[in-house]
Every structure is written in C-alpha cells, then in structure tokens.
C-alpha cells in the first residue's frame, strides 16, 4: 500500500512538471513573438509546416494560412498580451492557448486599427522540438476593434 501511494505521488509530481514545462514554453513563445512584432513591425513564422486554419478578428469566413509567406508586416505595431492560459491536450504534442491581445497596429496596405482588442485561441502542435500554431481564432472584445485585413479567398 505504501509503495502504491509513493508511485501515485511520484507520477502526479512528475506529470505536473511535464505539463508545467509545456505551458511555460508556449507562454514564453507567445510573449517572445509579441515582443518581436512590437520591435520589428512584422510577425515571426510560428506556424506549422502543415499551415493553419484561422478565423480573423476582421470577421469573414475561415482562412487557410499556407506553408509559405506566413508572416505579416505592419507600418506600426504596438500590442500587449494579457492573461495567457494554456491547456495541455497531449503532453509534449498538443496544447491550446487562450489570451487577450490589445493595442494598435497599421497592417501594410491597410487602414490603421487604433483600439485593437481581441480574444485569441490558438492550437499548438509540437514539430521538430518546437511548438507551432495549427489553428487560431481571433474575436474582438466588445468595445474593441478587429484587424482591417480581408479574407485570402
């Protein structure tokens, strides 16, 4: 009985360490990508080699982000990320992140968005040791605006 309790305790302890590592890596990746975009006025390539499916905050239908040209460029970009929560679906393989993105931006060739405020849900998969985005849903918070982007199709 003592051995069973010890094994259960160890599995719970080490299982939480595995999950915490995944969560921390994804949170750090989201923060790092946002800092990069704020500094460089373009996004990092964080997408899956398979591409991704996305609902954009500008509305419209489902968009497919291909395997090429997966970065966005901006005239200006100033965003803050808030309240990141990560759910591990399969340790070291799949997770979902939810957070808020707020600030202002002007995508190249589009109108400025002065009060961008959206909820973000992203599905991450592990590829070659790195977490990559496979799907995203961006939806404006009441009183905020989505992007000025239009659909790809």
JSON list of C-alpha atoms in Angstrom, two decimals:
[
{"chain": "A", "resi": 1, "resn": "UNK", "atom": "CA", "xyz": [0.00, 0.00, 0.00]},
{"chain": "A", "resi": 2, "resn": "UNK", "atom": "CA", "xyz": [2.85, 2.41, 0.82]},
{"chain": "A", "resi": 3, "resn": "UNK", "atom": "CA", "xyz": [4.54, 1.65, -2.48]},
{"chain": "A", "resi": 4, "resn": "UNK", "atom": "CA", "xyz": [1.31, 2.34, -4.38]},
{"chain": "A", "resi": 5, "resn": "UNK", "atom": "CA", "xyz": [0.91, 5.71, -2.62]},
{"chain": "A", "resi": 6, "resn": "UNK", "atom": "CA", "xyz": [4.54, 6.56, -3.33]},
{"chain": "A", "resi": 7, "resn": "UNK", "atom": "CA", "xyz": [4.17, 5.68, -7.03]},
{"chain": "A", "resi": 8, "resn": "UNK", "atom": "CA", "xyz": [0.97, 7.70, -7.29]},
{"chain": "A", "resi": 9, "resn": "UNK", "atom": "CA", "xyz": [2.61, 10.70, -5.63]},
{"chain": "A", "resi": 10, "resn": "UNK", "atom": "CA", "xyz": [5.66, 10.48, -7.91]},
{"chain": "A", "resi": 11, "resn": "UNK", "atom": "CA", "xyz": [3.53, 10.17, -11.06]},
{"chain": "A", "resi": 12, "resn": "UNK", "atom": "CA", "xyz": [1.44, 13.20, -10.06]},
{"chain": "A", "resi": 13, "resn": "UNK", "atom": "CA", "xyz": [4.59, 15.20, -9.23]},
{"chain": "A", "resi": 14, "resn": "UNK", "atom": "CA", "xyz": [6.47, 14.37, -12.43]},
{"chain": "A", "resi": 15, "resn": "UNK", "atom": "CA", "xyz": [3.32, 14.65, -14.54]},
{"chain": "A", "resi": 16, "resn": "UNK", "atom": "CA", "xyz": [2.80, 18.22, -13.31]},
{"chain": "A", "resi": 17, "resn": "UNK", "atom": "CA", "xyz": [6.44, 19.05, -14.10]},
{"chain": "A", "resi": 18, "resn": "UNK", "atom": "CA", "xyz": [5.95, 17.85, -17.70]},
{"chain": "A", "resi": 19, "resn": "UNK", "atom": "CA", "xyz": [2.80, 19.92, -18.08]},
{"chain": "A", "resi": 20, "resn": "UNK", "atom": "CA", "xyz": [4.37, 22.99, -16.48]},
{"chain": "A", "resi": 21, "resn": "UNK", "atom": "CA", "xyz": [7.27, 22.80, -18.93]},
{"chain": "A", "resi": 22, "resn": "UNK", "atom": "CA", "xyz": [4.92, 22.70, -21.91]},
{"chain": "A", "resi": 23, "resn": "UNK", "atom": "CA", "xyz": [2.85, 25.57, -20.52]},
{"chain": "A", "resi": 24, "resn": "UNK", "atom": "CA", "xyz": [5.89, 27.72, -19.81]},
{"chain": "A", "resi": 25, "resn": "UNK", "atom": "CA", "xyz": [7.36, 27.11, -23.28]},
{"chain": "A", "resi": 26, "resn": "UNK", "atom": "CA", "xyz": [4.13, 28.11, -25.01]},
{"chain": "A", "resi": 27, "resn": "UNK", "atom": "CA", "xyz": [3.62, 31.18, -22.80]},
{"chain": "A", "resi": 28, "resn": "UNK", "atom": "CA", "xyz": [7.22, 32.27, -23.45]},
{"chain": "A", "resi": 29, "resn": "UNK", "atom": "CA", "xyz": [6.77, 31.71, -27.19]},
{"chain": "A", "resi": 30, "resn": "UNK", "atom": "CA", "xyz": [3.63, 33.89, -27.28]},
{"chain": "A", "resi": 31, "resn": "UNK", "atom": "CA", "xyz": [5.38, 36.66, -25.33]},
{"chain": "A", "resi": 32, "resn": "UNK", "atom": "CA", "xyz": [8.55, 36.41, -27.44]},
{"chain": "A", "resi": 33, "resn": "UNK", "atom": "CA", "xyz": [6.57, 36.55, -30.70]},
{"chain": "A", "resi": 34, "resn": "UNK", "atom": "CA", "xyz": [4.69, 39.63, -29.49]},
{"chain": "A", "resi": 35, "resn": "UNK", "atom": "CA", "xyz": [7.91, 41.38, -28.41]},
{"chain": "A", "resi": 36, "resn": "UNK", "atom": "CA", "xyz": [9.46, 40.57, -31.81]},
{"chain": "A", "resi": 37, "resn": "UNK", "atom": "CA", "xyz": [6.44, 42.03, -33.62]},
{"chain": "A", "resi": 38, "resn": "UNK", "atom": "CA", "xyz": [6.50, 45.19, -31.46]},
{"chain": "A", "resi": 39, "resn": "UNK", "atom": "CA", "xyz": [10.19, 45.69, -32.25]},
{"chain": "A", "resi": 40, "resn": "UNK", "atom": "CA", "xyz": [10.25, 44.67, -35.94]},
{"chain": "A", "resi": 41, "resn": "UNK", "atom": "CA", "xyz": [6.76, 45.57, -37.25]},
{"chain": "A", "resi": 42, "resn": "UNK", "atom": "CA", "xyz": [6.33, 42.03, -38.56]},
{"chain": "A", "resi": 43, "resn": "UNK", "atom": "CA", "xyz": [5.33, 38.67, -37.15]},
{"chain": "A", "resi": 44, "resn": "UNK", "atom": "CA", "xyz": [7.59, 35.68, -36.64]},
{"chain": "A", "resi": 45, "resn": "UNK", "atom": "CA", "xyz": [6.91, 32.45, -38.51]},
{"chain": "A", "resi": 46, "resn": "UNK", "atom": "CA", "xyz": [5.35, 30.37, -35.73]},
{"chain": "A", "resi": 47, "resn": "UNK", "atom": "CA", "xyz": [3.08, 28.27, -37.94]},
{"chain": "A", "resi": 48, "resn": "UNK", "atom": "CA", "xyz": [3.01, 24.53, -38.51]},
{"chain": "A", "resi": 49, "resn": "UNK", "atom": "CA", "xyz": [4.74, 23.12, -41.57]},
{"chain": "A", "resi": 50, "resn": "UNK", "atom": "CA", "xyz": [1.21, 21.98, -42.49]},
{"chain": "A", "resi": 51, "resn": "UNK", "atom": "CA", "xyz": [-0.11, 25.57, -42.39]},
{"chain": "A", "resi": 52, "resn": "UNK", "atom": "CA", "xyz": [-3.06, 26.61, -40.22]},
{"chain": "A", "resi": 53, "resn": "UNK", "atom": "CA", "xyz": [-6.74, 27.42, -40.24]},
{"chain": "A", "resi": 54, "resn": "UNK", "atom": "CA", "xyz": [-7.81, 30.79, -38.83]},
{"chain": "A", "resi": 55, "resn": "UNK", "atom": "CA", "xyz": [-10.83, 32.91, -38.07]},
{"chain": "A", "resi": 56, "resn": "UNK", "atom": "CA", "xyz": [-9.62, 36.52, -38.20]},
{"chain": "A", "resi": 57, "resn": "UNK", "atom": "CA", "xyz": [-10.79, 39.33, -35.93]},
{"chain": "A", "resi": 58, "resn": "UNK", "atom": "CA", "xyz": [-11.92, 41.26, -39.03]},
{"chain": "A", "resi": 59, "resn": "UNK", "atom": "CA", "xyz": [-14.71, 38.72, -39.43]},
{"chain": "A", "resi": 60, "resn": "UNK", "atom": "CA", "xyz": [-15.50, 36.71, -42.50]},
{"chain": "A", "resi": 61, "resn": "UNK", "atom": "CA", "xyz": [-15.03, 33.09, -43.33]},
{"chain": "A", "resi": 62, "resn": "UNK", "atom": "CA", "xyz": [-12.39, 30.57, -42.34]},
{"chain": "A", "resi": 63, "resn": "UNK", "atom": "CA", "xyz": [-8.95, 31.38, -43.79]},
{"chain": "A", "resi": 64, "resn": "UNK", "atom": "CA", "xyz": [-6.22, 28.91, -44.65]},
{"chain": "A", "resi": 65, "resn": "UNK", "atom": "CA", "xyz": [-2.69, 30.10, -43.88]},
{"chain": "A", "resi": 66, "resn": "UNK", "atom": "CA", "xyz": [-0.38, 28.24, -46.23]},
{"chain": "A", "resi": 67, "resn": "UNK", "atom": "CA", "xyz": [3.12, 26.95, -45.69]},
{"chain": "A", "resi": 68, "resn": "UNK", "atom": "CA", "xyz": [4.72, 29.91, -47.45]},
{"chain": "A", "resi": 69, "resn": "UNK", "atom": "CA", "xyz": [4.59, 33.64, -46.69]},
{"chain": "A", "resi": 70, "resn": "UNK", "atom": "CA", "xyz": [3.22, 33.16, -43.18]},
{"chain": "A", "resi": 71, "resn": "UNK", "atom": "CA", "xyz": [4.42, 36.47, -41.76]},
{"chain": "A", "resi": 72, "resn": "UNK", "atom": "CA", "xyz": [2.50, 39.76, -41.64]},
{"chain": "A", "resi": 73, "resn": "UNK", "atom": "CA", "xyz": [4.15, 43.16, -42.00]},
{"chain": "A", "resi": 74, "resn": "UNK", "atom": "CA", "xyz": [2.99, 46.42, -40.42]},
{"chain": "A", "resi": 75, "resn": "UNK", "atom": "CA", "xyz": [3.58, 50.15, -40.77]},
{"chain": "A", "resi": 76, "resn": "UNK", "atom": "CA", "xyz": [3.26, 50.24, -36.98]},
{"chain": "A", "resi": 77, "resn": "UNK", "atom": "CA", "xyz": [2.63, 47.59, -34.34]},
{"chain": "A", "resi": 78, "resn": "UNK", "atom": "CA", "xyz": [2.19, 48.13, -30.59]},
{"chain": "A", "resi": 79, "resn": "UNK", "atom": "CA", "xyz": [0.47, 45.25, -28.79]},
{"chain": "A", "resi": 80, "resn": "UNK", "atom": "CA", "xyz": [0.20, 43.92, -25.26]},
{"chain": "A", "resi": 81, "resn": "UNK", "atom": "CA", "xyz": [-0.61, 40.30, -24.45]},
{"chain": "A", "resi": 82, "resn": "UNK", "atom": "CA", "xyz": [-2.65, 39.66, -21.29]},
{"chain": "A", "resi": 83, "resn": "UNK", "atom": "CA", "xyz": [-3.92, 36.75, -19.21]},
{"chain": "A", "resi": 84, "resn": "UNK", "atom": "CA", "xyz": [-2.38, 33.79, -21.07]},
{"chain": "A", "resi": 85, "resn": "UNK", "atom": "CA", "xyz": [-3.88, 30.42, -20.15]},
{"chain": "A", "resi": 86, "resn": "UNK", "atom": "CA", "xyz": [-2.62, 27.16, -21.65]},
{"chain": "A", "resi": 87, "resn": "UNK", "atom": "CA", "xyz": [-4.39, 23.80, -21.66]},
{"chain": "A", "resi": 88, "resn": "UNK", "atom": "CA", "xyz": [-2.19, 20.82, -22.43]},
{"chain": "A", "resi": 89, "resn": "UNK", "atom": "CA", "xyz": [-4.16, 18.35, -24.54]},
{"chain": "A", "resi": 90, "resn": "UNK", "atom": "CA", "xyz": [-1.42, 15.77, -25.07]},
{"chain": "A", "resi": 91, "resn": "UNK", "atom": "CA", "xyz": [1.85, 16.38, -23.14]},
{"chain": "A", "resi": 92, "resn": "UNK", "atom": "CA", "xyz": [4.73, 17.30, -25.47]},
{"chain": "A", "resi": 93, "resn": "UNK", "atom": "CA", "xyz": [2.40, 17.07, -28.51]},
{"chain": "A", "resi": 94, "resn": "UNK", "atom": "CA", "xyz": [-0.67, 19.35, -28.47]},
{"chain": "A", "resi": 95, "resn": "UNK", "atom": "CA", "xyz": [-1.99, 22.31, -26.49]},
{"chain": "A", "resi": 96, "resn": "UNK", "atom": "CA", "xyz": [-4.45, 25.21, -26.63]},
{"chain": "A", "resi": 97, "resn": "UNK", "atom": "CA", "xyz": [-3.55, 28.75, -25.56]},
{"chain": "A", "resi": 98, "resn": "UNK", "atom": "CA", "xyz": [-6.11, 31.49, -24.78]},
{"chain": "A", "resi": 99, "resn": "UNK", "atom": "CA", "xyz": [-5.24, 35.12, -24.14]},
{"chain": "A", "resi": 100, "resn": "UNK", "atom": "CA", "xyz": [-6.07, 38.75, -24.92]},
{"chain": "A", "resi": 101, "resn": "UNK", "atom": "CA", "xyz": [-4.23, 40.98, -27.38]},
{"chain": "A", "resi": 102, "resn": "UNK", "atom": "CA", "xyz": [-4.69, 44.74, -27.09]},
{"chain": "A", "resi": 103, "resn": "UNK", "atom": "CA", "xyz": [-3.06, 47.77, -28.67]},
{"chain": "A", "resi": 104, "resn": "UNK", "atom": "CA", "xyz": [-2.82, 49.46, -32.05]},
{"chain": "A", "resi": 105, "resn": "UNK", "atom": "CA", "xyz": [-1.50, 48.50, -35.45]},
{"chain": "A", "resi": 106, "resn": "UNK", "atom": "CA", "xyz": [-1.41, 49.50, -39.08]},
{"chain": "A", "resi": 107, "resn": "UNK", "atom": "CA", "xyz": [-1.02, 46.49, -41.38]},
{"chain": "A", "resi": 108, "resn": "UNK", "atom": "CA", "xyz": [0.89, 47.35, -44.57]},
{"chain": "A", "resi": 109, "resn": "UNK", "atom": "CA", "xyz": [-1.57, 48.39, -47.24]},
{"chain": "A", "resi": 110, "resn": "UNK", "atom": "CA", "xyz": [-4.50, 48.59, -44.78]},
{"chain": "A", "resi": 111, "resn": "UNK", "atom": "CA", "xyz": [-6.20, 51.12, -42.54]},
{"chain": "A", "resi": 112, "resn": "UNK", "atom": "CA", "xyz": [-4.89, 51.69, -39.00]},
{"chain": "A", "resi": 113, "resn": "UNK", "atom": "CA", "xyz": [-6.60, 49.98, -36.08]},
{"chain": "A", "resi": 114, "resn": "UNK", "atom": "CA", "xyz": [-6.30, 52.37, -33.14]},
{"chain": "A", "resi": 115, "resn": "UNK", "atom": "CA", "xyz": [-8.02, 50.24, -30.48]},
{"chain": "A", "resi": 116, "resn": "UNK", "atom": "CA", "xyz": [-7.34, 46.62, -31.38]},
{"chain": "A", "resi": 117, "resn": "UNK", "atom": "CA", "xyz": [-8.72, 44.44, -28.58]},
{"chain": "A", "resi": 118, "resn": "UNK", "atom": "CA", "xyz": [-9.33, 40.77, -29.23]},
{"chain": "A", "resi": 119, "resn": "UNK", "atom": "CA", "xyz": [-9.59, 37.36, -27.60]},
{"chain": "A", "resi": 120, "resn": "UNK", "atom": "CA", "xyz": [-7.23, 34.77, -29.04]},
{"chain": "A", "resi": 121, "resn": "UNK", "atom": "CA", "xyz": [-7.46, 30.98, -29.04]},
{"chain": "A", "resi": 122, "resn": "UNK", "atom": "CA", "xyz": [-4.58, 29.09, -30.67]},
{"chain": "A", "resi": 123, "resn": "UNK", "atom": "CA", "xyz": [-3.93, 25.39, -31.11]},
{"chain": "A", "resi": 124, "resn": "UNK", "atom": "CA", "xyz": [-0.25, 24.43, -30.86]},
{"chain": "A", "resi": 125, "resn": "UNK", "atom": "CA", "xyz": [1.40, 21.22, -32.02]},
{"chain": "A", "resi": 126, "resn": "UNK", "atom": "CA", "xyz": [4.97, 20.11, -31.40]},
{"chain": "A", "resi": 127, "resn": "UNK", "atom": "CA", "xyz": [7.08, 19.79, -34.57]},
{"chain": "A", "resi": 128, "resn": "UNK", "atom": "CA", "xyz": [10.79, 19.02, -34.51]},
{"chain": "A", "resi": 129, "resn": "UNK", "atom": "CA", "xyz": [11.01, 20.05, -30.85]},
{"chain": "A", "resi": 130, "resn": "UNK", "atom": "CA", "xyz": [9.20, 23.40, -31.35]},
{"chain": "A", "resi": 131, "resn": "UNK", "atom": "CA", "xyz": [5.64, 24.49, -30.60]},
{"chain": "A", "resi": 132, "resn": "UNK", "atom": "CA", "xyz": [3.88, 25.59, -33.81]},
{"chain": "A", "resi": 133, "resn": "UNK", "atom": "CA", "xyz": [0.44, 27.14, -34.45]},
{"chain": "A", "resi": 134, "resn": "UNK", "atom": "CA", "xyz": [-2.01, 24.87, -36.29]},
{"chain": "A", "resi": 135, "resn": "UNK", "atom": "CA", "xyz": [-5.24, 26.87, -35.79]},
{"chain": "A", "resi": 136, "resn": "UNK", "atom": "CA", "xyz": [-6.26, 30.29, -34.45]},
{"chain": "A", "resi": 137, "resn": "UNK", "atom": "CA", "xyz": [-9.47, 32.14, -33.65]},
{"chain": "A", "resi": 138, "resn": "UNK", "atom": "CA", "xyz": [-9.30, 35.91, -33.11]},
{"chain": "A", "resi": 139, "resn": "UNK", "atom": "CA", "xyz": [-12.52, 37.61, -31.92]},
{"chain": "A", "resi": 140, "resn": "UNK", "atom": "CA", "xyz": [-12.90, 41.28, -30.93]},
{"chain": "A", "resi": 141, "resn": "UNK", "atom": "CA", "xyz": [-13.81, 42.14, -27.36]},
{"chain": "A", "resi": 142, "resn": "UNK", "atom": "CA", "xyz": [-16.88, 44.40, -27.06]},
{"chain": "A", "resi": 143, "resn": "UNK", "atom": "CA", "xyz": [-15.68, 47.98, -27.48]},
{"chain": "A", "resi": 144, "resn": "UNK", "atom": "CA", "xyz": [-12.54, 46.89, -29.30]},
{"chain": "A", "resi": 145, "resn": "UNK", "atom": "CA", "xyz": [-11.77, 46.52, -32.97]},
{"chain": "A", "resi": 146, "resn": "UNK", "atom": "CA", "xyz": [-10.50, 43.64, -35.05]},
{"chain": "A", "resi": 147, "resn": "UNK", "atom": "CA", "xyz": [-7.95, 43.93, -37.83]},
{"chain": "A", "resi": 148, "resn": "UNK", "atom": "CA", "xyz": [-8.59, 45.63, -41.12]},
{"chain": "A", "resi": 149, "resn": "UNK", "atom": "CA", "xyz": [-7.43, 42.53, -43.04]},
{"chain": "A", "resi": 150, "resn": "UNK", "atom": "CA", "xyz": [-9.69, 40.88, -45.58]},
{"chain": "A", "resi": 151, "resn": "UNK", "atom": "CA", "xyz": [-10.06, 37.22, -46.43]},
{"chain": "A", "resi": 152, "resn": "UNK", "atom": "CA", "xyz": [-7.49, 35.44, -48.58]},
{"chain": "A", "resi": 153, "resn": "UNK", "atom": "CA", "xyz": [-10.19, 33.93, -50.83]}
]
